[in-house]
């Protein structure tokens, strides 16, 4: 990750918004604690963004969600909370340790039957998903260098009207001048692909808070 910046007030405002609007509940705090306890990186989405994922799933009327990048299942659980009882989340995670921690958190949150974790490099596990029912929402949040490939897979595995969300598209502003940061360059390539794609209507939102200066892109598949 690039060097993190946090201006005065960003985190306090995020904490205020979380306390006032998000109501994550004790279960979500336990997921965050499990990340620290396992020595995993604290790179889960902020509570306000997690709830946004839940609301997007609801707004979309999503039943089938694909996530790339599980970590400890924090965003996975938020997404699952936005689905009806017969909903399903497929989430792809490279590291077995992360998948194990996520499995426990997802089961403890009551979504065990709804969530399938595919362990392995996503570019290896995604092809097996082709030919199934299309996904209604895809959340891409894994290794940034593969963003472009993940976007192409997301388009392949969805239908017109599906929603694609891409995390970490601002990367502390380094997208404007990637220099030697290959992740920044890959994020910029992904944004430019989204803007130029005949298959997508896209925009992006900047965020500032506990995760520094970052943001996400949102697209609807045409
Ligand atoms: N979406 C999670 C955070 C994901 S962090 C949340 O908000 O709670 C990014 C995750 O992607 C890490 O767990 C990392 O191990 C995983 N990852 C990295 N490279 C990957 C790959 N090639 N395929 C699948 N997952 C990968
Ligand atoms: C990193 C990855 C993320 O998905 C994120 O939201 C923040 C940071 C990282 O790899 O540093
Ligand atoms: Mg992220």
PDB file of C-alpha atoms and ligand atoms in Angstrom:
ATOM      1  CA  UNK A   1       0.000   0.000   0.000  1.00  0.00           C
ATOM      2  CA  UNK A   2       1.107   3.528  -0.584  1.00  0.00           C
ATOM      3  CA  UNK A   3       1.845   5.763   2.375  1.00  0.00           C
ATOM      4  CA  UNK A   4      -1.338   6.476   4.295  1.00  0.00           C
ATOM      5  CA  UNK A   5      -2.525  10.014   4.832  1.00  0.00           C
ATOM      6  CA  UNK A   6      -5.175  11.001   7.332  1.00  0.00           C
ATOM      7  CA  UNK A   7      -6.133  14.645   7.722  1.00  0.00           C
ATOM      8  CA  UNK A   8      -7.494  16.028  11.014  1.00  0.00           C
ATOM      9  CA  UNK A   9     -11.122  15.077  11.415  1.00  0.00           C
ATOM     10  CA  UNK A  10     -11.392  12.343   8.772  1.00  0.00           C
ATOM     11  CA  UNK A  11     -11.456   9.466  11.239  1.00  0.00           C
ATOM     12  CA  UNK A  12     -13.580  11.337  13.795  1.00  0.00           C
ATOM     13  CA  UNK A  13     -16.196  12.074  11.120  1.00  0.00           C
ATOM     14  CA  UNK A  14     -16.151   8.461   9.970  1.00  0.00           C
ATOM     15  CA  UNK A  15     -16.587   7.262  13.581  1.00  0.00           C
ATOM     16  CA  UNK A  16     -19.510   9.687  13.971  1.00  0.00           C
ATOM     17  CA  UNK A  17     -21.140   8.425  10.759  1.00  0.00           C
ATOM     18  CA  UNK A  18     -20.582   4.807  11.773  1.00  0.00           C
ATOM     19  CA  UNK A  19     -22.088   5.342  15.222  1.00  0.00           C
ATOM     20  CA  UNK A  20     -25.010   7.353  13.874  1.00  0.00           C
ATOM     21  CA  UNK A  21     -25.921   5.414  10.734  1.00  0.00           C
ATOM     22  CA  UNK A  22     -24.215   2.075  10.394  1.00  0.00           C
ATOM     23  CA  UNK A  23     -25.177  -0.029  13.445  1.00  0.00           C
ATOM     24  CA  UNK A  24     -22.822  -2.820  12.435  1.00  0.00           C
ATOM     25  CA  UNK A  25     -23.463  -4.729  15.621  1.00  0.00           C
ATOM     26  CA  UNK A  26     -21.210  -6.743  17.898  1.00  0.00           C
ATOM     27  CA  UNK A  27     -20.723  -9.436  15.263  1.00  0.00           C
ATOM     28  CA  UNK A  28     -18.970  -7.016  12.954  1.00  0.00           C
ATOM     29  CA  UNK A  29     -16.616  -5.821  15.726  1.00  0.00           C
ATOM     30  CA  UNK A  30     -15.692  -9.464  16.333  1.00  0.00           C
ATOM     31  CA  UNK A  31     -14.779  -9.878  12.656  1.00  0.00           C
ATOM     32  CA  UNK A  32     -12.453  -6.878  12.804  1.00  0.00           C
ATOM     33  CA  UNK A  33     -10.895  -8.215  16.031  1.00  0.00           C
ATOM     34  CA  UNK A  34     -10.273 -11.576  14.312  1.00  0.00           C
ATOM     35  CA  UNK A  35      -8.181  -9.800  11.660  1.00  0.00           C
ATOM     36  CA  UNK A  36      -5.812  -8.397  14.290  1.00  0.00           C
ATOM     37  CA  UNK A  37      -5.815 -11.653  16.265  1.00  0.00           C
ATOM     38  CA  UNK A  38      -4.710 -13.635  13.191  1.00  0.00           C
ATOM     39  CA  UNK A  39      -2.023 -11.088  12.309  1.00  0.00           C
ATOM     40  CA  UNK A  40      -3.769 -10.275   9.037  1.00  0.00           C
ATOM     41  CA  UNK A  41      -3.654  -6.778   7.483  1.00  0.00           C
ATOM     42  CA  UNK A  42      -6.391  -4.304   8.499  1.00  0.00           C
ATOM     43  CA  UNK A  43      -7.474  -3.699   4.918  1.00  0.00           C
ATOM     44  CA  UNK A  44     -11.172  -4.490   5.246  1.00  0.00           C
ATOM     45  CA  UNK A  45     -13.599  -1.860   3.984  1.00  0.00           C
ATOM     46  CA  UNK A  46     -14.667   0.834   6.473  1.00  0.00           C
ATOM     47  CA  UNK A  47     -18.010   0.250   8.239  1.00  0.00           C
ATOM     48  CA  UNK A  48     -19.649   2.999   6.188  1.00  0.00           C
ATOM     49  CA  UNK A  49     -18.475   1.305   2.967  1.00  0.00           C
ATOM     50  CA  UNK A  50     -19.513  -2.120   4.237  1.00  0.00           C
ATOM     51  CA  UNK A  51     -23.013  -0.864   4.795  1.00  0.00           C
ATOM     52  CA  UNK A  52     -22.963   0.734   1.360  1.00  0.00           C
ATOM     53  CA  UNK A  53     -22.255  -2.721  -0.093  1.00  0.00           C
ATOM     54  CA  UNK A  54     -25.262  -4.075   1.800  1.00  0.00           C
ATOM     55  CA  UNK A  55     -27.465  -1.237   0.556  1.00  0.00           C
ATOM     56  CA  UNK A  56     -26.253  -1.640  -3.035  1.00  0.00           C
ATOM     57  CA  UNK A  57     -27.182  -5.314  -2.868  1.00  0.00           C
ATOM     58  CA  UNK A  58     -30.628  -4.317  -1.591  1.00  0.00           C
ATOM     59  CA  UNK A  59     -31.128  -1.524  -4.124  1.00  0.00           C
ATOM     60  CA  UNK A  60     -30.078  -3.924  -6.860  1.00  0.00           C
ATOM     61  CA  UNK A  61     -32.411  -6.649  -5.610  1.00  0.00           C
ATOM     62  CA  UNK A  62     -29.358  -8.901  -5.838  1.00  0.00           C
ATOM     63  CA  UNK A  63     -29.682 -12.613  -5.141  1.00  0.00           C
ATOM     64  CA  UNK A  64     -26.282 -13.748  -6.416  1.00  0.00           C
ATOM     65  CA  UNK A  65     -23.079 -11.911  -5.455  1.00  0.00           C
ATOM     66  CA  UNK A  66     -19.478 -12.542  -6.488  1.00  0.00           C
ATOM     67  CA  UNK A  67     -16.630 -11.144  -4.380  1.00  0.00           C
ATOM     68  CA  UNK A  68     -12.942 -11.247  -5.302  1.00  0.00           C
ATOM     69  CA  UNK A  69     -10.804 -10.802  -2.164  1.00  0.00           C
ATOM     70  CA  UNK A  70     -12.342 -12.179   1.056  1.00  0.00           C
ATOM     71  CA  UNK A  71      -9.750 -11.364   3.760  1.00  0.00           C
ATOM     72  CA  UNK A  72     -11.690 -12.201   6.980  1.00  0.00           C
ATOM     73  CA  UNK A  73     -15.161 -12.019   5.461  1.00  0.00           C
ATOM     74  CA  UNK A  74     -15.999  -8.523   6.715  1.00  0.00           C
ATOM     75  CA  UNK A  75     -17.262  -7.224   3.361  1.00  0.00           C
ATOM     76  CA  UNK A  76     -18.639 -10.698   2.580  1.00  0.00           C
ATOM     77  CA  UNK A  77     -20.917 -10.547   5.615  1.00  0.00           C
ATOM     78  CA  UNK A  78     -22.082  -7.030   4.756  1.00  0.00           C
ATOM     79  CA  UNK A  79     -22.939  -8.228   1.238  1.00  0.00           C
ATOM     80  CA  UNK A  80     -24.740 -11.323   2.565  1.00  0.00           C
ATOM     81  CA  UNK A  81     -26.785  -9.092   4.884  1.00  0.00           C
ATOM     82  CA  UNK A  82     -28.162  -7.333   1.810  1.00  0.00           C
ATOM     83  CA  UNK A  83     -29.491 -10.530   0.223  1.00  0.00           C
ATOM     84  CA  UNK A  84     -32.793 -12.374   0.559  1.00  0.00           C
ATOM     85  CA  UNK A  85     -32.872 -15.722   2.383  1.00  0.00           C
ATOM     86  CA  UNK A  86     -32.222 -17.677  -0.799  1.00  0.00           C
ATOM     87  CA  UNK A  87     -29.317 -15.420  -1.747  1.00  0.00           C
ATOM     88  CA  UNK A  88     -25.780 -16.638  -2.393  1.00  0.00           C
ATOM     89  CA  UNK A  89     -22.276 -15.171  -2.210  1.00  0.00           C
ATOM     90  CA  UNK A  90     -19.288 -16.728  -3.961  1.00  0.00           C
ATOM     91  CA  UNK A  91     -16.091 -15.195  -2.586  1.00  0.00           C
ATOM     92  CA  UNK A  92     -12.563 -15.827  -3.914  1.00  0.00           C
ATOM     93  CA  UNK A  93      -9.530 -15.779  -1.619  1.00  0.00           C
ATOM     94  CA  UNK A  94      -5.920 -16.663  -2.385  1.00  0.00           C
ATOM     95  CA  UNK A  95      -4.605 -17.368   1.130  1.00  0.00           C
ATOM     96  CA  UNK A  96      -5.889 -20.444   3.009  1.00  0.00           C
ATOM     97  CA  UNK A  97      -5.311 -18.699   6.374  1.00  0.00           C
ATOM     98  CA  UNK A  98      -7.573 -15.817   5.331  1.00  0.00           C
ATOM     99  CA  UNK A  99     -10.183 -18.256   4.011  1.00  0.00           C
ATOM    100  CA  UNK A 100     -10.155 -20.170   7.327  1.00  0.00           C
ATOM    101  CA  UNK A 101     -10.609 -17.030   9.406  1.00  0.00           C
ATOM    102  CA  UNK A 102     -13.354 -15.876   7.033  1.00  0.00           C
ATOM    103  CA  UNK A 103     -15.144 -19.233   7.182  1.00  0.00           C
ATOM    104  CA  UNK A 104     -15.342 -19.013  10.987  1.00  0.00           C
ATOM    105  CA  UNK A 105     -16.545 -15.401  10.904  1.00  0.00           C
ATOM    106  CA  UNK A 106     -19.144 -16.055   8.210  1.00  0.00           C
ATOM    107  CA  UNK A 107     -20.484 -19.130  10.025  1.00  0.00           C
ATOM    108  CA  UNK A 108     -20.610 -17.237  13.343  1.00  0.00           C
ATOM    109  CA  UNK A 109     -22.549 -14.422  11.655  1.00  0.00           C
ATOM    110  CA  UNK A 110     -25.166 -16.945  10.526  1.00  0.00           C
ATOM    111  CA  UNK A 111     -24.373 -16.870   6.800  1.00  0.00           C
ATOM    112  CA  UNK A 112     -22.533 -20.183   6.551  1.00  0.00           C
ATOM    113  CA  UNK A 113     -25.056 -21.773   4.195  1.00  0.00           C
ATOM    114  CA  UNK A 114     -25.209 -18.691   1.985  1.00  0.00           C
ATOM    115  CA  UNK A 115     -21.488 -18.167   1.358  1.00  0.00           C
ATOM    116  CA  UNK A 116     -19.079 -20.303  -0.633  1.00  0.00           C
ATOM    117  CA  UNK A 117     -15.342 -19.518  -0.416  1.00  0.00           C
ATOM    118  CA  UNK A 118     -13.209 -20.465  -3.425  1.00  0.00           C
ATOM    119  CA  UNK A 119      -9.617 -20.780  -2.247  1.00  0.00           C
ATOM    120  CA  UNK A 120      -6.806 -20.087  -4.698  1.00  0.00           C
ATOM    121  CA  UNK A 121      -5.693 -17.378  -7.081  1.00  0.00           C
ATOM    122  CA  UNK A 122      -8.916 -15.849  -8.395  1.00  0.00           C
ATOM    123  CA  UNK A 123      -7.752 -16.017 -12.004  1.00  0.00           C
ATOM    124  CA  UNK A 124      -7.519 -19.797 -11.466  1.00  0.00           C
ATOM    125  CA  UNK A 125     -10.874 -20.192  -9.688  1.00  0.00           C
ATOM    126  CA  UNK A 126     -13.037 -17.761 -11.701  1.00  0.00           C
ATOM    127  CA  UNK A 127     -13.176 -19.808 -14.939  1.00  0.00           C
ATOM    128  CA  UNK A 128     -15.122 -22.574 -13.143  1.00  0.00           C
ATOM    129  CA  UNK A 129     -17.908 -20.055 -12.443  1.00  0.00           C
ATOM    130  CA  UNK A 130     -18.588 -19.453 -16.145  1.00  0.00           C
ATOM    131  CA  UNK A 131     -21.733 -21.024 -17.541  1.00  0.00           C
ATOM    132  CA  UNK A 132     -23.656 -20.716 -14.267  1.00  0.00           C
ATOM    133  CA  UNK A 133     -26.442 -18.262 -13.485  1.00  0.00           C
ATOM    134  CA  UNK A 134     -25.139 -14.695 -13.876  1.00  0.00           C
ATOM    135  CA  UNK A 135     -24.158 -12.685 -10.811  1.00  0.00           C
ATOM    136  CA  UNK A 136     -26.231  -9.602  -9.943  1.00  0.00           C
ATOM    137  CA  UNK A 137     -23.393  -7.801  -8.148  1.00  0.00           C
ATOM    138  CA  UNK A 138     -19.611  -8.210  -8.201  1.00  0.00           C
ATOM    139  CA  UNK A 139     -17.250  -6.660  -5.625  1.00  0.00           C
ATOM    140  CA  UNK A 140     -13.606  -6.604  -6.714  1.00  0.00           C
ATOM    141  CA  UNK A 141     -11.157  -6.069  -3.829  1.00  0.00           C
ATOM    142  CA  UNK A 142      -8.074  -8.281  -4.216  1.00  0.00           C
ATOM    143  CA  UNK A 143      -4.608  -7.826  -5.763  1.00  0.00           C
ATOM    144  CA  UNK A 144      -4.768  -4.550  -7.661  1.00  0.00           C
ATOM    145  CA  UNK A 145      -2.438  -5.695 -10.437  1.00  0.00           C
ATOM    146  CA  UNK A 146      -5.150  -8.019 -11.752  1.00  0.00           C
ATOM    147  CA  UNK A 147      -7.984  -5.455 -11.624  1.00  0.00           C
ATOM    148  CA  UNK A 148      -8.316  -5.335 -15.391  1.00  0.00           C
ATOM    149  CA  UNK A 149      -8.569  -9.125 -15.670  1.00  0.00           C
ATOM    150  CA  UNK A 150     -11.070  -9.184 -12.805  1.00  0.00           C
ATOM    151  CA  UNK A 151     -13.188  -6.550 -14.532  1.00  0.00           C
ATOM    152  CA  UNK A 152     -13.229  -8.623 -17.712  1.00  0.00           C
ATOM    153  CA  UNK A 153     -14.277 -11.684 -15.700  1.00  0.00           C
ATOM    154  CA  UNK A 154     -16.934  -9.632 -13.929  1.00  0.00           C
ATOM    155  CA  UNK A 155     -18.419  -8.616 -17.272  1.00  0.00           C
ATOM    156  CA  UNK A 156     -18.321 -12.248 -18.447  1.00  0.00           C
ATOM    157  CA  UNK A 157     -20.056 -13.539 -15.319  1.00  0.00           C
ATOM    158  CA  UNK A 158     -22.853 -10.943 -15.152  1.00  0.00           C
ATOM    159  CA  UNK A 159     -25.869  -9.763 -17.201  1.00  0.00           C
ATOM    160  CA  UNK A 160     -27.164  -6.398 -18.405  1.00  0.00           C
ATOM    161  CA  UNK A 161     -28.214  -4.524 -15.268  1.00  0.00           C
ATOM    162  CA  UNK A 162     -25.675  -6.185 -12.979  1.00  0.00           C
ATOM    163  CA  UNK A 163     -23.568  -3.940 -10.731  1.00  0.00           C
ATOM    164  CA  UNK A 164     -19.773  -4.032 -10.467  1.00  0.00           C
ATOM    165  CA  UNK A 165     -17.978  -2.312  -7.575  1.00  0.00           C
ATOM    166  CA  UNK A 166     -14.192  -1.886  -7.608  1.00  0.00           C
ATOM    167  CA  UNK A 167     -12.454  -0.942  -4.337  1.00  0.00           C
ATOM    168  CA  UNK A 168      -9.338   1.220  -3.852  1.00  0.00           C
ATOM    169  CA  UNK A 169      -9.507   3.291  -7.017  1.00  0.00           C
ATOM    170  CA  UNK A 170      -7.874   6.445  -5.582  1.00  0.00           C
ATOM    171  CA  UNK A 171      -4.918   4.805  -3.744  1.00  0.00           C
ATOM    172  CA  UNK A 172      -3.898   8.027  -1.932  1.00  0.00           C
ATOM    173  CA  UNK A 173      -4.163   9.960  -5.187  1.00  0.00           C
ATOM    174  CA  UNK A 174      -1.264   8.093  -6.766  1.00  0.00           C
ATOM    175  CA  UNK A 175      -3.468   7.187  -9.753  1.00  0.00           C
ATOM    176  CA  UNK A 176      -2.687  10.626 -11.209  1.00  0.00           C
ATOM    177  CA  UNK A 177       1.042   9.950 -11.171  1.00  0.00           C
ATOM    178  CA  UNK A 178       1.685   6.218 -10.696  1.00  0.00           C
ATOM    179  CA  UNK A 179       5.447   6.659 -10.991  1.00  0.00           C
ATOM    180  CA  UNK A 180       6.968   3.325 -10.078  1.00  0.00           C
ATOM    181  CA  UNK A 181       3.898   1.944  -8.250  1.00  0.00           C
ATOM    182  CA  UNK A 182       2.551  -0.865 -10.433  1.00  0.00           C
ATOM    183  CA  UNK A 183      -0.653  -1.042  -8.349  1.00  0.00           C
ATOM    184  CA  UNK A 184      -1.390   2.636  -8.999  1.00  0.00           C
ATOM    185  CA  UNK A 185      -0.843   2.069 -12.711  1.00  0.00           C
ATOM    186  CA  UNK A 186      -3.095  -0.990 -12.694  1.00  0.00           C
ATOM    187  CA  UNK A 187      -5.852   0.896 -10.870  1.00  0.00           C
ATOM    188  CA  UNK A 188      -5.659   3.700 -13.423  1.00  0.00           C
ATOM    189  CA  UNK A 189      -5.759   1.181 -16.276  1.00  0.00           C
ATOM    190  CA  UNK A 190      -8.884  -0.338 -14.722  1.00  0.00           C
ATOM    191  CA  UNK A 191     -10.575   3.074 -14.432  1.00  0.00           C
ATOM    192  CA  UNK A 192      -9.745   3.902 -18.038  1.00  0.00           C
ATOM    193  CA  UNK A 193     -11.060   0.535 -19.169  1.00  0.00           C
ATOM    194  CA  UNK A 194     -14.298   1.191 -17.274  1.00  0.00           C
ATOM    195  CA  UNK A 195     -14.694   4.595 -18.862  1.00  0.00           C
ATOM    196  CA  UNK A 196     -14.037   3.308 -22.367  1.00  0.00           C
ATOM    197  CA  UNK A 197     -15.950   0.020 -22.156  1.00  0.00           C
ATOM    198  CA  UNK A 198     -19.050  -0.312 -24.312  1.00  0.00           C
ATOM    199  CA  UNK A 199     -20.291  -2.793 -21.692  1.00  0.00           C
ATOM    200  CA  UNK A 200     -20.263  -0.456 -18.669  1.00  0.00           C
ATOM    201  CA  UNK A 201     -21.732   2.787 -17.354  1.00  0.00           C
ATOM    202  CA  UNK A 202     -19.352   3.787 -14.572  1.00  0.00           C
ATOM    203  CA  UNK A 203     -18.453   6.457 -12.048  1.00  0.00           C
ATOM    204  CA  UNK A 204     -16.208   6.698  -8.985  1.00  0.00           C
ATOM    205  CA  UNK A 205     -16.468   8.220  -5.507  1.00  0.00           C
ATOM    206  CA  UNK A 206     -13.542   9.433  -3.392  1.00  0.00           C
ATOM    207  CA  UNK A 207     -13.519   8.554   0.300  1.00  0.00           C
ATOM    208  CA  UNK A 208     -11.520   9.910   3.253  1.00  0.00           C
ATOM    209  CA  UNK A 209     -11.408   8.252   6.649  1.00  0.00           C
ATOM    210  CA  UNK A 210      -9.878   5.356   8.552  1.00  0.00           C
ATOM    211  CA  UNK A 211      -8.655   3.868   5.264  1.00  0.00           C
ATOM    212  CA  UNK A 212      -6.905   7.055   4.227  1.00  0.00           C
ATOM    213  CA  UNK A 213      -7.700   8.744   0.924  1.00  0.00           C
ATOM    214  CA  UNK A 214      -9.261   6.166  -1.338  1.00  0.00           C
ATOM    215  CA  UNK A 215     -12.545   5.386  -3.074  1.00  0.00           C
ATOM    216  CA  UNK A 216     -14.497   2.995  -5.196  1.00  0.00           C
ATOM    217  CA  UNK A 217     -15.817   2.788  -8.727  1.00  0.00           C
ATOM    218  CA  UNK A 218     -19.352   1.632  -9.430  1.00  0.00           C
ATOM    219  CA  UNK A 219     -20.588   0.417 -12.791  1.00  0.00           C
ATOM    220  CA  UNK A 220     -23.776  -0.995 -14.268  1.00  0.00           C
ATOM    221  CA  UNK A 221     -23.398  -3.580 -17.019  1.00  0.00           C
ATOM    222  CA  UNK A 222     -25.113  -2.557 -20.260  1.00  0.00           C
TER     223      UNK A 222
HETATM  224  N1  LIG B   1     -12.939  -7.504   0.747  1.00  0.00           N
HETATM  225  C1  LIG B   1     -12.284  -7.631   2.052  1.00  0.00           C
HETATM  226  C2  LIG B   1     -10.834  -7.168   1.966  1.00  0.00           C
HETATM  227  C3  LIG B   1     -10.017  -7.906   0.959  1.00  0.00           C
HETATM  228  S1  LIG B   1      -8.276  -7.609   1.171  1.00  0.00           S
HETATM  229  C4  LIG B   1     -13.024  -6.767   3.059  1.00  0.00           C
HETATM  230  O1  LIG B   1     -13.322  -5.613   2.720  1.00  0.00           O
HETATM  231  O2  LIG B   1     -13.302  -7.227   4.158  1.00  0.00           O
HETATM  232  C5  LIG B   1      -7.659  -8.381  -0.243  1.00  0.00           C
HETATM  233  C6  LIG B   1      -7.689  -9.901  -0.172  1.00  0.00           C
HETATM  234  O3  LIG B   1      -7.395 -10.391  -1.484  1.00  0.00           O
HETATM  235  C7  LIG B   1      -6.630 -10.490   0.762  1.00  0.00           C
HETATM  236  O4  LIG B   1      -7.216 -11.394   1.674  1.00  0.00           O
HETATM  237  C8  LIG B   1      -5.686 -11.227  -0.180  1.00  0.00           C
HETATM  238  O5  LIG B   1      -5.128 -12.415   0.369  1.00  0.00           O
HETATM  239  C9  LIG B   1      -6.613 -11.550  -1.347  1.00  0.00           C
HETATM  240  N2  LIG B   1      -5.917 -11.808  -2.610  1.00  0.00           N
HETATM  241  C10 LIG B   1      -4.719 -11.328  -3.023  1.00  0.00           C
HETATM  242  N3  LIG B   1      -4.406 -11.810  -4.233  1.00  0.00           N
HETATM  243  C11 LIG B   1      -5.419 -12.629  -4.601  1.00  0.00           C
HETATM  244  C12 LIG B   1      -5.677 -13.439  -5.737  1.00  0.00           C
HETATM  245  N4  LIG B   1      -4.817 -13.500  -6.744  1.00  0.00           N
HETATM  246  N5  LIG B   1      -6.822 -14.148  -5.776  1.00  0.00           N
HETATM  247  C13 LIG B   1      -7.714 -14.082  -4.748  1.00  0.00           C
HETATM  248  N6  LIG B   1      -7.516 -13.336  -3.649  1.00  0.00           N
HETATM  249  C14 LIG B   1      -6.396 -12.624  -3.564  1.00  0.00           C
HETATM  250  C1  LIG B   2      -4.842  -2.667   0.547  1.00  0.00           C
HETATM  251  C2  LIG B   2      -5.788  -3.439  -0.093  1.00  0.00           C
HETATM  252  C3  LIG B   2      -7.127  -3.110  -0.009  1.00  0.00           C
HETATM  253  O1  LIG B   2      -8.074  -3.825  -0.641  1.00  0.00           O
HETATM  254  C4  LIG B   2      -7.535  -2.017   0.727  1.00  0.00           C
HETATM  255  O2  LIG B   2      -8.873  -1.737   0.779  1.00  0.00           O
HETATM  256  C5  LIG B   2      -6.587  -1.232   1.365  1.00  0.00           C
HETATM  257  C6  LIG B   2      -5.232  -1.564   1.269  1.00  0.00           C
HETATM  258  C7  LIG B   2      -3.403  -3.014   0.462  1.00  0.00           C
HETATM  259  O3  LIG B   2      -3.080  -4.012  -0.197  1.00  0.00           O
HETATM  260  O4  LIG B   2      -2.595  -2.312   1.047  1.00  0.00           O
HETATM  261 MG1  LIG B   3      -9.970  -2.873  -0.591  1.00  0.00          MG
END
